[in-house]
Coordinates of N, CA and C in Angstrom, one line a residue:
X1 N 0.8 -1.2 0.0 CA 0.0 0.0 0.0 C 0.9 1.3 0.0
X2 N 0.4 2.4 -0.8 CA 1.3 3.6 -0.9 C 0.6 4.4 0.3
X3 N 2.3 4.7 0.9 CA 2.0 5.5 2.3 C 2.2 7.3 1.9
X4 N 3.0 7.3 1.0 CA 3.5 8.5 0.9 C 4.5 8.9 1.6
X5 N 5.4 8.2 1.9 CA 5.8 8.9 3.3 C 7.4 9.3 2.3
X6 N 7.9 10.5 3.3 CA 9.0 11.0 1.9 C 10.3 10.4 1.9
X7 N 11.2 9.9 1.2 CA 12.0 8.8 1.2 C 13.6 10.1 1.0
X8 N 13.4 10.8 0.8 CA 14.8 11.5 1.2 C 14.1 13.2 0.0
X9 N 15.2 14.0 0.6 CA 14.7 15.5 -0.3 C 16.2 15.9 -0.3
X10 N 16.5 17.2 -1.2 CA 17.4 17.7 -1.6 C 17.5 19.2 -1.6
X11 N 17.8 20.3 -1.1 CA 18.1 21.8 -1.1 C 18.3 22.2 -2.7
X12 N 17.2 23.2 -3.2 CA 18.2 23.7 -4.2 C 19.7 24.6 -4.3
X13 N 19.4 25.0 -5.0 CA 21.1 25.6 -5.4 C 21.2 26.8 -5.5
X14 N 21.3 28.0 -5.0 CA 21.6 29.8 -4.8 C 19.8 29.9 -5.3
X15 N 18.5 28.9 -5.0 CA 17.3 29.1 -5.0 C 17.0 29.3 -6.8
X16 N 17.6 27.9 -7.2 CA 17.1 28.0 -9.1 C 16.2 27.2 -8.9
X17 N 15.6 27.8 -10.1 CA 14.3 27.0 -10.6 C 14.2 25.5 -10.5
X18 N 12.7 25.2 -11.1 CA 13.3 23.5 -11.3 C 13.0 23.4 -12.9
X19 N 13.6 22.5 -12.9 CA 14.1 21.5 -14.6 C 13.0 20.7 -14.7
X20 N 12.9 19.6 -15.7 CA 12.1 19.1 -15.5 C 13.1 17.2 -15.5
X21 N 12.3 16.5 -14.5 CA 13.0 15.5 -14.3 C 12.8 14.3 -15.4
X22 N 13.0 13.1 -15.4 CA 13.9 12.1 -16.2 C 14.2 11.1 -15.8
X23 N 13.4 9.8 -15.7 CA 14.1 8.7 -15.4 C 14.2 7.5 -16.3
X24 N 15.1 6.7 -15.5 CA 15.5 5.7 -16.2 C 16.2 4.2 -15.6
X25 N 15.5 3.5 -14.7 CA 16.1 2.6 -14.4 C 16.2 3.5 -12.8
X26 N 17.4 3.4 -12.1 CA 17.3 4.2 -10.9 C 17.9 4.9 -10.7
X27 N 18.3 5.7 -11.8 CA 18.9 6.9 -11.8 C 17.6 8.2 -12.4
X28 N 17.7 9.4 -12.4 CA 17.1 10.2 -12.8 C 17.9 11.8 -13.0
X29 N 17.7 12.4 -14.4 CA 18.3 13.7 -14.2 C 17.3 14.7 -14.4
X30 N 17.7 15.6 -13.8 CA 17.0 16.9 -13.9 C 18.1 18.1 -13.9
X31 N 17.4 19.2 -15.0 CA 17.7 20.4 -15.1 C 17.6 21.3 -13.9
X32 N 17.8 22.8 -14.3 CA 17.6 23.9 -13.5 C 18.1 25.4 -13.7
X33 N 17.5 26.5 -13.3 CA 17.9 27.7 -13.8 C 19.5 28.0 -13.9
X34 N 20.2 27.4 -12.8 CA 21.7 27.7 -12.8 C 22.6 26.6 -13.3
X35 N 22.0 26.7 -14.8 CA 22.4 25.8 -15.8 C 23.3 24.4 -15.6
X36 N 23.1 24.0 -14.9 CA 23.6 22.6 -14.6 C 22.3 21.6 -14.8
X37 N 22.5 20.2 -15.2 CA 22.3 18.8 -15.9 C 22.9 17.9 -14.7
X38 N 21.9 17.6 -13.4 CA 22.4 17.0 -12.5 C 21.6 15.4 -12.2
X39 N 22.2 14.2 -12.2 CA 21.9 12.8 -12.3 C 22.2 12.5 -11.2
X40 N 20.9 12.2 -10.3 CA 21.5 11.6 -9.1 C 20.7 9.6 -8.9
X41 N 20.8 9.4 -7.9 CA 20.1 7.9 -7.9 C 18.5 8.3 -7.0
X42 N 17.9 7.8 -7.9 CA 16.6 7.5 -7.3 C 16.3 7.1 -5.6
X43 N 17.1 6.0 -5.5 CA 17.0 5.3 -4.0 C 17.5 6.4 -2.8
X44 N 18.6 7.3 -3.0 CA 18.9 7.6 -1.6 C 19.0 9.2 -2.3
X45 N 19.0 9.5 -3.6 CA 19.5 11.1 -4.0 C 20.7 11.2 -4.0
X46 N 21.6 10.7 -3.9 CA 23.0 10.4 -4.4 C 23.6 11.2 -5.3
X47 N 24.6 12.3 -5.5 CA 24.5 12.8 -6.8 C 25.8 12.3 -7.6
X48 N 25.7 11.5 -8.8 CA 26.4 10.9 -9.4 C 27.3 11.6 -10.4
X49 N 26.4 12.6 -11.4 CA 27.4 13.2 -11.7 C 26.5 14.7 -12.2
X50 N 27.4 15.3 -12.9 CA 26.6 16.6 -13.2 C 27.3 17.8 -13.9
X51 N 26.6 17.9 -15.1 CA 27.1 18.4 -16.4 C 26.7 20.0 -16.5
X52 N 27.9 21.1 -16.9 CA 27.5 22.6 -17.1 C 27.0 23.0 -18.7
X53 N 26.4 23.7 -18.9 CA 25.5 24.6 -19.6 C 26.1 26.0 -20.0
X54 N 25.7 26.4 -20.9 CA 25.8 27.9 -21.2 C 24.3 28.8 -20.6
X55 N 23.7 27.6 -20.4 CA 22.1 28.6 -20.1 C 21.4 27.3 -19.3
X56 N 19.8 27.9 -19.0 CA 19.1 27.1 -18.1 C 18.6 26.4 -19.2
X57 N 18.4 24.9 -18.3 CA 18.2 23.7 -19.1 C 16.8 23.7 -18.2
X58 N 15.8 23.9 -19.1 CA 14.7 23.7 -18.4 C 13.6 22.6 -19.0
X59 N 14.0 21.9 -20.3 CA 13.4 21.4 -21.1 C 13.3 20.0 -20.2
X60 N 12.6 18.6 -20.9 CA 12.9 17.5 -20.1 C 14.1 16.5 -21.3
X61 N 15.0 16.3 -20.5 CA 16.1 15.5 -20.8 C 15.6 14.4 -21.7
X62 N 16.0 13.8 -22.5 CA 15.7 12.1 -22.9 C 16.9 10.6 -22.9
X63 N 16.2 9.9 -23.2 CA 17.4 8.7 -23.5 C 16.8 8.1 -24.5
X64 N 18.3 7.7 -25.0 CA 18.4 6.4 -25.6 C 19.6 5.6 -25.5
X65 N 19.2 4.3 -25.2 CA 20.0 3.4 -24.7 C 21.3 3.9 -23.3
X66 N 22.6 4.2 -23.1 CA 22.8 4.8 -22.3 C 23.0 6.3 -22.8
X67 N 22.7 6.7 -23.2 CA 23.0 8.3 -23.8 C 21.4 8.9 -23.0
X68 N 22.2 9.9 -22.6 CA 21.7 11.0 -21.9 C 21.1 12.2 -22.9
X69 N 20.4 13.0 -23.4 CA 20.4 14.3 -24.6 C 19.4 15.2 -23.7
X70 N 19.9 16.6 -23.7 CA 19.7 17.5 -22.9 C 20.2 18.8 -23.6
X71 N 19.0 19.9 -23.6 CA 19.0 21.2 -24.0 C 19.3 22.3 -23.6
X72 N 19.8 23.5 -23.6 CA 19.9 24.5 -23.1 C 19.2 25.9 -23.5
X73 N 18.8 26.8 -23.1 CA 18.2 27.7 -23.6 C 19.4 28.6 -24.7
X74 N 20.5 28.2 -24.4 CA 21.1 29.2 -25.3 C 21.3 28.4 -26.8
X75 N 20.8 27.5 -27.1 CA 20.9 26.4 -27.9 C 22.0 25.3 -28.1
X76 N 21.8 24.8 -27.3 CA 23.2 23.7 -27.2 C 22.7 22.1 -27.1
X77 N 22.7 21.5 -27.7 CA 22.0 20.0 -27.3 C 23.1 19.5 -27.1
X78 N 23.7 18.9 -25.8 CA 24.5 17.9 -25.1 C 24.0 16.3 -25.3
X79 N 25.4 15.3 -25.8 CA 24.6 14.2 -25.5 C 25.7 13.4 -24.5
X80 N 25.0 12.8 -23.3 CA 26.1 12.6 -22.3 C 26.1 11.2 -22.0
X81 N 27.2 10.4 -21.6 CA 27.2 9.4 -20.8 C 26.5 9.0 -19.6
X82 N 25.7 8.6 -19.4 CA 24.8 8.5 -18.7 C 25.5 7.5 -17.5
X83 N 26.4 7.0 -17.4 CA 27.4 5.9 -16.5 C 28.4 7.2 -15.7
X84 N 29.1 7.9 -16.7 CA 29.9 8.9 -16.0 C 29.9 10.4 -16.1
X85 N 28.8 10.8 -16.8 CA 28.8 12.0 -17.4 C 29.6 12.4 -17.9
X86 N 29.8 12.0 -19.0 CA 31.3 12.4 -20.1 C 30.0 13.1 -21.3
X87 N 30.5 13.9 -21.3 CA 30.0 15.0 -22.6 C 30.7 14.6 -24.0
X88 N 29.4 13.4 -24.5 CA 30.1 13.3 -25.8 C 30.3 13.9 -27.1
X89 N 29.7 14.8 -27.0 CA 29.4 15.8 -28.2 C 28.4 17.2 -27.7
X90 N 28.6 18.3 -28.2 CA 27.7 19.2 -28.2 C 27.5 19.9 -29.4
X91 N 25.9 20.2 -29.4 CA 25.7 20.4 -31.1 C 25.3 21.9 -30.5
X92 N 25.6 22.7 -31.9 CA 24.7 24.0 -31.7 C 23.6 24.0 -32.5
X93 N 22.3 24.3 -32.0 CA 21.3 24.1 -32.9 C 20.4 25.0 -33.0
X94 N 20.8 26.7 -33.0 CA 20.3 27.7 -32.5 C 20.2 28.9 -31.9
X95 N 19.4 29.9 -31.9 CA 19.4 31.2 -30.9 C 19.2 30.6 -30.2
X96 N 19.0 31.7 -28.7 CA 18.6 31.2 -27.3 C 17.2 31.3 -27.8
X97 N 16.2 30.2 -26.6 CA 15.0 30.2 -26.7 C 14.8 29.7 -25.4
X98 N 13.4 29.9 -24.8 CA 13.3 29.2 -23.7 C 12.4 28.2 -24.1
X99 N 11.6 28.4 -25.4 CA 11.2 27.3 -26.3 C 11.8 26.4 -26.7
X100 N 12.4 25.2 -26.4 CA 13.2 24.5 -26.6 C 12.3 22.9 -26.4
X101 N 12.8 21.7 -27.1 CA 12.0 20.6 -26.5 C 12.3 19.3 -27.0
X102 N 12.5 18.5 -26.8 CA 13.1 17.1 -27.5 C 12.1 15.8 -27.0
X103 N 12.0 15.3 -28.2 CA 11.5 14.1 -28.4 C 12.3 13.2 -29.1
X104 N 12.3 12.0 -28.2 CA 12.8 10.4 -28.8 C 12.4 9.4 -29.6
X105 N 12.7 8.9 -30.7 CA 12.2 8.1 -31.6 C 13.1 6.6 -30.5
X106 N 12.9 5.8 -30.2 CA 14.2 4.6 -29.7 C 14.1 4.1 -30.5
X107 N 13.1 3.5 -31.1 CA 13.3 2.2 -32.1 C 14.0 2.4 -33.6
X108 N 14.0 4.0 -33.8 CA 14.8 4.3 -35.1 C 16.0 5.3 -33.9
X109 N 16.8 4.9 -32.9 CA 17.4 6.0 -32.4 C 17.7 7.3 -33.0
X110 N 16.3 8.2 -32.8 CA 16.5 9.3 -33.7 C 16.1 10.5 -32.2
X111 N 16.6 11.8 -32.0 CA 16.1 13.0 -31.2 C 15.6 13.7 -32.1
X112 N 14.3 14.2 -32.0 CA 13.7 15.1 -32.7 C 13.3 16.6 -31.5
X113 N 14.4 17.6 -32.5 CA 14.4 19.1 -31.0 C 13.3 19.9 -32.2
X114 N 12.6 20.5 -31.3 CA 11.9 21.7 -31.8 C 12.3 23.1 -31.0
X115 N 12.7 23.7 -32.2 CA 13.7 25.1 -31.2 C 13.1 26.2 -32.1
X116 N 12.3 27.6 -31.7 CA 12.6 28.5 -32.4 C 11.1 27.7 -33.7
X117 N 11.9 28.6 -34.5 CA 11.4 28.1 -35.7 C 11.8 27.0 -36.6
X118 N 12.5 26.4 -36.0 CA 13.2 25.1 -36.8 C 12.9 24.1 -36.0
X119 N 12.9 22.7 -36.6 CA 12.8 21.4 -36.0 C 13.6 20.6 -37.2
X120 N 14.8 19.8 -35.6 CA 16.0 19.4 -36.2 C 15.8 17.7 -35.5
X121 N 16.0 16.7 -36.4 CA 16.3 15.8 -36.2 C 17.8 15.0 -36.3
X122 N 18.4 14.1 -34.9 CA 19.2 13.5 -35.4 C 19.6 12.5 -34.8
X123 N 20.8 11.7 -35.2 CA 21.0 10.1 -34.6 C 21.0 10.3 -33.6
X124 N 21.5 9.2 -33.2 CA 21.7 9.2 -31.6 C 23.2 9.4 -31.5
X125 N 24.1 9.1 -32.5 CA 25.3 9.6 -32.0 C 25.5 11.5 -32.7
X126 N 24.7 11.8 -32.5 CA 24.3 13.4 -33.1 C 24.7 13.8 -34.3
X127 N 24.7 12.7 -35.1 CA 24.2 13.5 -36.7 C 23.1 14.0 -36.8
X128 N 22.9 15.0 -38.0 CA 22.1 15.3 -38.4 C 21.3 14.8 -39.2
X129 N 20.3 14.4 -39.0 CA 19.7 14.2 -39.8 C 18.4 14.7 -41.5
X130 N 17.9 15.6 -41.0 CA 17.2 16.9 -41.1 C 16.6 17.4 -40.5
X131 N 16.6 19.0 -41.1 CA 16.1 20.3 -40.4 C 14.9 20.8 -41.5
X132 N 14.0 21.6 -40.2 CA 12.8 22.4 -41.2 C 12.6 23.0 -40.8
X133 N 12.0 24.6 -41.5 CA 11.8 25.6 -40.9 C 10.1 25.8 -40.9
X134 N 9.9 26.1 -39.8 CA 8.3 26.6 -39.7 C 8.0 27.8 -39.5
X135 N 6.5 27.7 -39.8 CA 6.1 29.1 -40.0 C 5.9 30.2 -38.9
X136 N 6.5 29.7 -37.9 CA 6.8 30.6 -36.5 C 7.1 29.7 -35.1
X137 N 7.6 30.2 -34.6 CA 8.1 29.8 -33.1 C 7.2 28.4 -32.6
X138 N 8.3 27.6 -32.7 CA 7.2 26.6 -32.0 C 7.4 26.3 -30.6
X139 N 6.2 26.3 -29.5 CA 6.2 26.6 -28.0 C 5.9 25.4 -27.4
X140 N 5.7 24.6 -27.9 CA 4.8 23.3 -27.3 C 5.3 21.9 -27.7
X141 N 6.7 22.2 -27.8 CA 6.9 20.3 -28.4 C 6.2 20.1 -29.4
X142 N 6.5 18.8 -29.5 CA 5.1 17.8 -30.8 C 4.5 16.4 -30.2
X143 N 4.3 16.2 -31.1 CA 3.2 14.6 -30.5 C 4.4 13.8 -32.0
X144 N 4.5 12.1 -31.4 CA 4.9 11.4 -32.0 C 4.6 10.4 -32.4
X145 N 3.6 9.9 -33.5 CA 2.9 8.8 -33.9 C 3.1 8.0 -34.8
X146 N 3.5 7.2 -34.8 CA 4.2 6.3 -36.0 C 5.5 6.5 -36.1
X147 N 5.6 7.0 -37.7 CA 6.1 8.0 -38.4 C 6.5 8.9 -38.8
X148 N 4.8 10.0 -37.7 CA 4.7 11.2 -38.3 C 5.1 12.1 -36.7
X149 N 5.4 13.4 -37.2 CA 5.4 14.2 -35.9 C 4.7 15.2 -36.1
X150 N 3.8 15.6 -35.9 CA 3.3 16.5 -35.5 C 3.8 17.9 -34.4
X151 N 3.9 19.0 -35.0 CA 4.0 20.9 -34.0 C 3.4 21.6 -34.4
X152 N 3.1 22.4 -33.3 CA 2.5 23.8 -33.6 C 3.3 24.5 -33.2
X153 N 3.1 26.1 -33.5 CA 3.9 26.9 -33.8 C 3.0 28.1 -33.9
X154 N 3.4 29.6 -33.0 CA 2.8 30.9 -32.8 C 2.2 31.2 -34.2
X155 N 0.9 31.3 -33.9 CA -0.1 32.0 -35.2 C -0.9 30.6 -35.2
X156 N -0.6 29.7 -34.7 CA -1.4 28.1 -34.9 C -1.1 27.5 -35.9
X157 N 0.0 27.7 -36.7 CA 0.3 26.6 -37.7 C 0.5 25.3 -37.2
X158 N -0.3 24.1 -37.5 CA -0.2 23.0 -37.6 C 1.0 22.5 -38.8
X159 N 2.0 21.3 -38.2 CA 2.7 21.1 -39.0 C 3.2 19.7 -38.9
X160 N 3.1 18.2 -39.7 CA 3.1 17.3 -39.9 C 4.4 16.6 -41.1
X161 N 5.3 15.8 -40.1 CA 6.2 16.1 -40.8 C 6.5 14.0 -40.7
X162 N 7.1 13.8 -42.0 CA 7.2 12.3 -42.4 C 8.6 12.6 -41.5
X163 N 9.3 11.3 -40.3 CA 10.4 11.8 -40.0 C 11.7 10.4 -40.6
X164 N 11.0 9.6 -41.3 CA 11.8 9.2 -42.4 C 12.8 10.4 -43.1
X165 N 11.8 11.0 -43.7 CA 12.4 12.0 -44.5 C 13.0 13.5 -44.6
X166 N 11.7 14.0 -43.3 CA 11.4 15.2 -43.2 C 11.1 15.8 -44.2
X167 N 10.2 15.6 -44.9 CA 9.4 15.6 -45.9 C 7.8 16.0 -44.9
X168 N 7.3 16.9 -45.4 CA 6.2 18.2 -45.0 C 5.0 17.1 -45.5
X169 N 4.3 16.3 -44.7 CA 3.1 15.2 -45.1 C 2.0 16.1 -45.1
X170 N 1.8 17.3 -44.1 CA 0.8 18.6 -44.4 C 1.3 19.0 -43.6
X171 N 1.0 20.7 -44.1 CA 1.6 21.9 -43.8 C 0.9 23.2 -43.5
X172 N 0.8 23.6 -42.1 CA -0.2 25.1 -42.3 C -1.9 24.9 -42.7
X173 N -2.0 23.5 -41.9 CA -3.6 23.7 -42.6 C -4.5 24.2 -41.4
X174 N -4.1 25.1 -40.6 CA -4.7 25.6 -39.5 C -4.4 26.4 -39.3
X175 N -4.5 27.9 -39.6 CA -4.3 29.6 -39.1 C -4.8 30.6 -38.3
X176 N -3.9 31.0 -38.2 CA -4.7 32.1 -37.0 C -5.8 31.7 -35.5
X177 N -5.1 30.7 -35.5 CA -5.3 30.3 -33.9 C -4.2 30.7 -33.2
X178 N -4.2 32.3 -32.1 CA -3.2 32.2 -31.5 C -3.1 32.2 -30.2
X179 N -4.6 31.5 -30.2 CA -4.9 31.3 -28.9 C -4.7 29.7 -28.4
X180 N -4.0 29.0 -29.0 CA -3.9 27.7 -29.0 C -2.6 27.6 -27.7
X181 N -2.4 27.4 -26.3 CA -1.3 27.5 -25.4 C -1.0 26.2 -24.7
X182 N -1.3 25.1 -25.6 CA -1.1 23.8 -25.5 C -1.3 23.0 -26.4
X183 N -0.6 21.5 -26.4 CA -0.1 20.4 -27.1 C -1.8 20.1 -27.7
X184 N -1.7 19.7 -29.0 CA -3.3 19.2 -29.2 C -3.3 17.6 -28.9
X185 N -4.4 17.0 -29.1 CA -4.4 15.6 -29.1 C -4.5 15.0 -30.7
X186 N -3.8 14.0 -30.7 CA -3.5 13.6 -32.2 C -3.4 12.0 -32.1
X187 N -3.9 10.9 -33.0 CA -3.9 10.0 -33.5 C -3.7 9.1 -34.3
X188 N -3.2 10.4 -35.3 CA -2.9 9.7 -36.4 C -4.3 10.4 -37.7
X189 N -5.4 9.9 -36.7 CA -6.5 10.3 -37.9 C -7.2 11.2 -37.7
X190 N -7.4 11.6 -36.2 CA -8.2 12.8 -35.8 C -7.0 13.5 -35.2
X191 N -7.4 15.0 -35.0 CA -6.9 16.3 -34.0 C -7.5 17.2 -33.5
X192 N -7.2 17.1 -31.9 CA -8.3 17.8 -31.3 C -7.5 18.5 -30.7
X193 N -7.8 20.4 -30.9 CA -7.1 21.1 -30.1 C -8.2 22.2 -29.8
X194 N -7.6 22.4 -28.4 CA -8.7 23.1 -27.4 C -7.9 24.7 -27.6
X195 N -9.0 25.6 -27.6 CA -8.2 27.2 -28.0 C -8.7 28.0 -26.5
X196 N -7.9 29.0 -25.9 CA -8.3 29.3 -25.0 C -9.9 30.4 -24.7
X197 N -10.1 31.1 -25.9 CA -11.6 31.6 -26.0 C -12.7 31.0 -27.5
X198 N -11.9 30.2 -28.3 CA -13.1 29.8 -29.5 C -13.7 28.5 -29.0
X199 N -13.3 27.8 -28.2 CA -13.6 26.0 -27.9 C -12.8 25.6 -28.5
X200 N -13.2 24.0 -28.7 CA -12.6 22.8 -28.9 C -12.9 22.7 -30.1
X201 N -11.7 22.2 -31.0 CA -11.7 22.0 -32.7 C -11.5 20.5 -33.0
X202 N -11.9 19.9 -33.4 CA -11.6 18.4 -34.1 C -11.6 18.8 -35.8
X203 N -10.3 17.6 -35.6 CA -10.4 17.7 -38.0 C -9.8 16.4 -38.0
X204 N -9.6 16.1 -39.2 CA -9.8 14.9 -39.6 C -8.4 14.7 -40.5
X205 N -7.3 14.5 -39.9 CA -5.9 13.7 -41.0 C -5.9 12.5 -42.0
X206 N -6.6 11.4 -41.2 CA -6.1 10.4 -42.0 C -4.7 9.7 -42.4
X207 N -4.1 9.7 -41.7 CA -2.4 9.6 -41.7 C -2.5 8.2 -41.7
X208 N -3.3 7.3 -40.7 CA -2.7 5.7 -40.6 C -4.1 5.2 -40.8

């Protein structure tokens, strides 16, 4: 039975923000305003190891396999050893943004970052894969279904993108919603996104 009872806590650091946390087995990292990437152990809070920044990493971390990938607001995607924190690579992928956001493909080891107005895909050992540019700032991540990825982006452009290819499967078929200040729900065949003063919109993709 869950008691709740609290199994250990941790002080922050000169009072930064929080990150968003990350786990994986029994370790877990989390960000924070005074740009540090800190991995400690689940069981006792332990801090194992912990990686510097040019800016606040406020985004949520990911994995694949043992690789660690983590963003910074000044645009820097880190991909780290997740055993010892060795910084295997850093890419630049950008102005600063506090828009920043990554999603994991595992089964094709692919990161898909949406920064800005660009959404950049790449391996897991940080190639590139492709990049696209959208039709404004995108604030909200994407949704990942199959294939396909789905973002929005300031002014409401909806944007559907093959990530085989990165090839534009539809593009901008939603405008001038700029009241959209969250993730829609997506399927594949339907999309429902809720606006903060018109209601709730459903349309119809057909993707799978």
């Amino acid at each position: 039975m869950s008691t709740g009872d609290l199994i250990w806590r941790t002080e922050t650091v000169n009072g930064t923000g929080p990150g968003t946390c990350s786990r994986k087995g029994n370790r877990f990292v989390v960000g924070s305003n005074n740009n540090t990437l800190i991995c400690r152990s689940i069981t006792d809070g332990t801090k194992l190891w912990e990686v510097s920044f040019p800016g606040h990493v406020k985004g949520r971390p990911e994995w694949i396999d043992n690789y660690v990938y983590a963003v910074c607001e000044w645009g820097r995607l880190k991909i780290i050893n997740a055993d010892t924190g060795e910084v295997i690579k850093t890419i630049r992928v950008g102005k600063s943004s506090h828009h920043q956001f990554l999603t994991v493909v595992p089964e094709k080891e692919m990161i898909i970052l949406t920064a800005l107005e660009m959404i950049h895909a790449y391996s897991k050992d940080g190639k590139r894969l492709w990049v696209i540019r959208t039709r404004g700032y995108t604030e909200t991540g994407g949704i990942l279904v199959n294939n396909y990825f789905l973002t929005i982006s300031r002014g409401g452009y909806i944007s559907i993108i093959d990530i085989n290819t990165g090839g534009k499967v539809a593009w901008d078929f939603i405008k001038d919603m700029n009241d959209i200040l969250a993730l829609p729900a997506w399927n594949g065949e339907l999309l429902a996104i809720n606006t903060l003063k018109r209601g709730l919109f459903v349309y119809r993709t057909d993707l799978l």
